[in-house]
Coordinates of C-alpha atoms in Angstrom, one line a residue:
M1 CA -88.9 -4.9 114.1
K2 CA -84.7 -4.5 113.2
I3 CA -83.8 -4.5 109.6
S4 CA -82.9 -8.1 108.2
S5 CA -81.3 -9.3 105.2
E6 CA -84.7 -9.9 103.5
C7 CA -85.7 -6.2 103.8
A8 CA -83.5 -4.6 101.1
A9 CA -85.5 -6.6 98.4
C10 CA -88.9 -5.5 100.1
V11 CA -87.8 -2.0 100.0
Y12 CA -86.8 -2.2 96.3
L13 CA -90.1 -4.0 95.2
Q14 CA -92.0 -1.4 97.3
L15 CA -90.2 1.3 95.1
M16 CA -90.9 -0.5 91.8
R17 CA -94.5 -0.9 92.6
T18 CA -94.7 2.8 93.3
L19 CA -93.1 3.9 90.4
D20 CA -95.0 1.4 88.1
H21 CA -98.2 2.7 89.7
Q22 CA -97.4 6.1 88.7
K23 CA -96.4 5.0 85.4
V24 CA -92.9 6.7 85.5
N25 CA -91.2 6.5 82.1
N26 CA -87.9 6.3 83.0
P27 CA -87.4 4.9 86.7
V28 CA -83.8 4.7 86.6
P29 CA -82.7 8.1 88.1
I30 CA -85.1 7.6 91.0
Q31 CA -84.1 4.2 91.4
A32 CA -80.5 5.3 91.8
Q33 CA -81.4 8.3 94.0
V34 CA -83.3 6.0 96.5
M35 CA -80.6 3.3 96.2
G36 CA -77.7 5.8 96.6
H37 CA -79.7 7.6 99.7
L38 CA -80.7 4.4 101.5
A39 CA -77.1 2.9 101.1
S40 CA -75.4 5.6 102.9
R41 CA -77.9 5.0 105.8
W42 CA -78.8 1.4 106.0
E43 CA -76.4 0.2 108.9
T44 CA -77.9 3.2 111.1
L45 CA -81.8 2.7 110.5
D46 CA -83.8 1.5 113.5
N47 CA -86.3 -0.5 111.7
P48 CA -87.4 -1.0 107.9
G49 CA -90.2 1.1 108.2
I50 CA -87.8 4.1 107.7
A51 CA -86.3 2.7 104.9
V52 CA -89.8 2.7 103.2
Y53 CA -90.5 6.0 104.3
L54 CA -87.6 7.5 102.9
M55 CA -87.9 5.5 99.6
Y56 CA -91.6 7.0 99.2
E57 CA -90.4 10.5 100.2
I58 CA -88.0 10.5 97.6
A59 CA -90.5 9.0 94.9
Q60 CA -93.2 11.3 96.0
K61 CA -90.8 14.5 95.5
N62 CA -90.0 13.2 91.8
T63 CA -93.2 12.4 90.8
H64 CA -95.0 15.5 92.5
E65 CA -98.0 12.9 93.1
T66 CA -99.3 14.0 96.7
D67 CA -101.9 11.1 96.9
P68 CA -101.3 8.7 94.0
Y69 CA -103.4 5.8 95.9
R70 CA -106.6 7.8 96.2
E71 CA -108.8 6.1 93.6
D72 CA -107.5 2.5 94.9
K73 CA -108.1 3.3 98.4
R74 CA -111.8 4.2 97.4
T75 CA -112.0 1.0 95.5
A76 CA -110.6 -1.1 98.2
N77 CA -112.9 0.5 100.6
T78 CA -116.0 0.0 98.5
M79 CA -115.0 -3.6 98.1
A80 CA -114.6 -4.3 101.5
E81 CA -117.9 -2.7 102.5
A82 CA -119.6 -5.2 99.9
Y83 CA -117.7 -8.0 101.3
W84 CA -118.7 -7.3 104.9
Q85 CA -122.4 -7.1 103.8
Q86 CA -122.0 -10.4 102.4
H87 CA -120.2 -11.9 105.4
P88 CA -121.4 -10.1 108.5
L89 CA -120.5 -11.4 112.0
L90 CA -122.7 -11.0 115.0
I91 CA -121.6 -8.0 117.3
D92 CA -120.7 -10.6 119.9
D93 CA -118.4 -12.5 117.8
L94 CA -115.5 -10.6 118.8
E95 CA -112.9 -13.5 118.2
N96 CA -113.8 -13.7 114.4
R97 CA -114.1 -10.0 114.2
F98 CA -110.2 -10.0 115.3
L99 CA -109.8 -12.8 112.6
Y100 CA -111.5 -10.9 109.8
A101 CA -109.1 -7.6 110.7
A102 CA -106.1 -9.7 110.7
A103 CA -106.8 -11.7 107.7
A104 CA -107.9 -8.4 105.8
N105 CA -104.4 -7.0 106.3
I106 CA -103.9 -9.0 103.1
I107 CA -105.6 -6.1 101.1
D108 CA -102.8 -3.8 99.8
A109 CA -104.8 -1.7 97.3
G110 CA -102.7 -0.4 94.5
L111 CA -99.3 -2.0 95.6
G112 CA -98.6 -4.4 92.6
E113 CA -101.7 -6.8 93.3
N114 CA -105.1 -6.8 91.4
T115 CA -107.6 -5.5 93.9
Q116 CA -110.5 -7.9 92.9
R117 CA -107.9 -10.8 93.4
L118 CA -107.0 -9.7 96.9
F119 CA -110.6 -10.0 98.1
L120 CA -110.7 -13.6 96.6
Q121 CA -107.6 -14.1 98.7
L122 CA -109.3 -12.7 101.7
D123 CA -111.7 -15.5 101.8
Q124 CA -108.9 -18.1 101.8
A125 CA -107.2 -16.0 104.6
I126 CA -110.2 -15.8 106.6
Q127 CA -110.6 -20.0 106.2
Q128 CA -107.0 -20.2 107.8
G129 CA -108.2 -19.0 111.0
L130 CA -105.2 -17.6 113.3
A131 CA -101.7 -19.3 113.3
R132 CA -100.9 -17.3 116.7
N133 CA -104.0 -15.9 118.9
D134 CA -103.4 -14.4 121.8
I135 CA -106.9 -12.7 121.7
Q136 CA -108.1 -14.0 125.2
N137 CA -104.7 -12.9 127.1
F138 CA -105.2 -9.3 125.6
V139 CA -108.9 -8.8 126.4
Q140 CA -108.6 -10.2 129.8
S141 CA -105.6 -7.9 130.4
I142 CA -107.9 -5.0 129.8
P143 CA -110.2 -3.8 132.6
A144 CA -113.9 -3.2 132.5
S145 CA -114.7 0.2 130.7
G146 CA -110.9 0.2 129.9
K147 CA -109.5 2.5 127.1
I148 CA -107.8 1.1 124.3
L149 CA -105.7 2.8 121.4
Y150 CA -106.4 1.3 118.1
I151 CA -103.6 2.2 115.5
T152 CA -104.8 1.6 111.7
D153 CA -103.0 0.6 108.7
N154 CA -104.4 0.2 105.1
A155 CA -107.6 1.3 103.0
G156 CA -110.0 -1.9 102.7
E157 CA -109.0 -3.8 105.7
I158 CA -110.3 -0.4 107.5
V159 CA -113.8 -1.6 107.3
F160 CA -112.9 -4.9 109.4
D161 CA -111.1 -2.6 111.8
R162 CA -114.3 -0.4 112.1
E163 CA -116.2 -3.5 112.9
L164 CA -113.9 -4.9 115.4
I165 CA -114.0 -1.4 117.2
R166 CA -117.7 -1.6 117.0
S167 CA -117.7 -4.9 118.8
L168 CA -115.0 -3.9 121.3
R169 CA -117.4 -0.6 122.1
H170 CA -120.4 -3.1 122.6
K171 CA -118.4 -5.0 125.1
G172 CA -117.9 -1.7 127.2
W173 CA -114.4 -0.6 126.1
H174 CA -113.3 2.8 125.0
V175 CA -111.5 2.9 121.7
S176 CA -109.5 5.8 120.1
I177 CA -108.3 5.2 117.0
L178 CA -104.8 6.7 115.2
V179 CA -104.7 7.5 111.5
R180 CA -102.3 9.3 109.5
H181 CA -102.9 13.1 109.1
H182 CA -101.3 13.2 105.4
P183 CA -101.3 10.5 102.6
F184 CA -99.0 7.7 102.5
L185 CA -99.2 4.9 100.4
N186 CA -102.7 3.4 100.8
D187 CA -102.9 4.3 104.5
I188 CA -105.9 5.5 106.1
T189 CA -105.9 9.3 106.8
R190 CA -108.0 11.9 108.8
D191 CA -109.7 12.5 105.5
D192 CA -110.8 9.1 105.2
V193 CA -112.7 8.8 108.7
N194 CA -115.8 10.2 107.9
D195 CA -116.4 8.6 104.7
M196 CA -115.7 5.4 106.3
G197 CA -118.0 6.1 109.5
L198 CA -115.2 5.7 111.9
S199 CA -115.9 8.8 113.6
M200 CA -119.2 7.4 114.6
V201 CA -118.0 4.2 116.1
A202 CA -114.9 5.4 117.7
D203 CA -114.6 7.4 120.8
N204 CA -111.9 9.7 119.4
V205 CA -110.0 10.0 116.3
L206 CA -106.4 10.9 116.6
D207 CA -103.4 11.8 114.2
F208 CA -100.1 13.1 115.3
G209 CA -99.9 16.1 112.8
E210 CA -98.4 16.7 109.3
D211 CA -94.8 15.4 109.6
F212 CA -95.9 12.2 111.9
T213 CA -94.9 9.0 111.3
M214 CA -94.8 5.8 113.9
W215 CA -91.0 5.5 114.1
K216 CA -90.6 9.0 115.3
L217 CA -92.1 8.2 118.6
S218 CA -89.8 8.7 121.4
D219 CA -89.6 6.5 124.2
E220 CA -91.3 9.3 126.4
D221 CA -94.2 9.2 124.0
L222 CA -94.6 5.7 124.4
Q223 CA -94.4 6.1 128.3
A224 CA -97.2 8.5 128.1
W225 CA -99.7 5.9 127.0
Q226 CA -99.6 4.3 130.2
K227 CA -101.5 7.2 131.6
R228 CA -104.0 7.1 128.7
Y229 CA -104.8 3.6 127.7
D230 CA -105.2 0.2 129.2
G231 CA -104.2 -1.5 125.9
V232 CA -103.2 -0.9 122.4
I233 CA -104.2 -3.0 119.2
I234 CA -101.4 -2.5 116.6
K235 CA -102.4 -3.1 113.0
G236 CA -100.3 -4.2 110.1
I237 CA -96.7 -4.8 108.9
A238 CA -95.5 -1.2 109.1
N239 CA -96.5 -0.5 112.5
L240 CA -95.2 -3.9 113.2
E241 CA -91.9 -2.7 112.1
A242 CA -92.0 0.3 114.0
L243 CA -93.1 -0.7 117.4
S244 CA -92.5 -4.5 118.0
H245 CA -89.0 -3.9 119.1
R246 CA -90.0 -1.0 121.2
N247 CA -90.5 -0.9 125.2
L248 CA -94.4 -0.7 125.4
P249 CA -95.7 0.3 128.7
I250 CA -99.2 -1.3 128.2
P251 CA -100.6 -4.6 126.6
A252 CA -100.0 -4.7 123.0
L253 CA -101.7 -6.9 120.3
F254 CA -100.1 -6.7 117.0
L255 CA -102.8 -7.9 114.5
Y256 CA -101.6 -8.6 110.9
R257 CA -100.9 -11.0 108.1
A258 CA -97.4 -12.6 108.2
K259 CA -96.3 -11.2 104.8
C260 CA -92.6 -11.5 105.1
P261 CA -90.0 -13.9 106.9
P262 CA -89.2 -11.3 109.5
S263 CA -92.7 -10.8 110.4
A264 CA -93.3 -14.7 110.8
R265 CA -90.5 -15.1 113.0
L266 CA -91.5 -12.5 115.3
A267 CA -94.7 -14.5 116.3
R268 CA -93.1 -17.7 115.4
V269 CA -95.7 -18.7 112.7
E270 CA -95.4 -19.8 109.0
G271 CA -95.3 -16.9 106.4
N272 CA -98.7 -15.9 104.8
T273 CA -100.8 -16.6 107.9
N274 CA -103.1 -14.4 110.2
V275 CA -101.4 -13.3 113.7
A276 CA -102.8 -12.1 116.9
W277 CA -99.6 -11.4 118.8
L278 CA -99.6 -10.1 122.2
K279 CA -96.0 -8.8 123.0
E280 CA -95.0 -9.8 126.5

């Protein structure tokens, strides 16, 4: 997803949420450092995800906190587990498990929203259904016993990703999940995998190493997916930003909550709706 005029305000909001969360007494020097660094590169950035990455890198170096969202992630995961226990779906109900996973992208633990309020909003999001629903087109493009790569996003929603993966496996597909190696905001990392039972559900758990972030994938890396997978499910806004404008060699289903105007425009939907968009 290419940078648009709305992205600057969003990056700044993310910065302020990060500094507020870490209780920085005087944020102005860090703000100045971030804005100066991004301003000098803004016109050359390939996508807004790079801007957020650079912002967080500077904030992290200044605050000396390697995993500031650790407890927020645990809280979100615990609440998501409780929500799933109260609102379970049959394992054959693939369509609604996709819906739950898309709607659960509303959970941004620690990023400016009260986590309990987010779970109340999750109920409302699920009731909306899918504003864009390309699920059947995607699953029909995957051969029986085919291989799917599932690119994960945030804590909390990972519970609903796990249950979707469980259903995909039940249908006969092989699913590998990709997680971050190191902490970044409230994203799922390899350290979270065992706690969430993901290693018992997915065929493989992958990460791309210490310095990996999605926008660093080369064209050659993406083309290599064609030899390993029959399709890919891509969760969340950050992964949408990094990959939606790239040439993907296999069917790619972007599963997310359209939280910003650019993400809504991509799928031709209204804002604050649930999306399962198959990139043609």
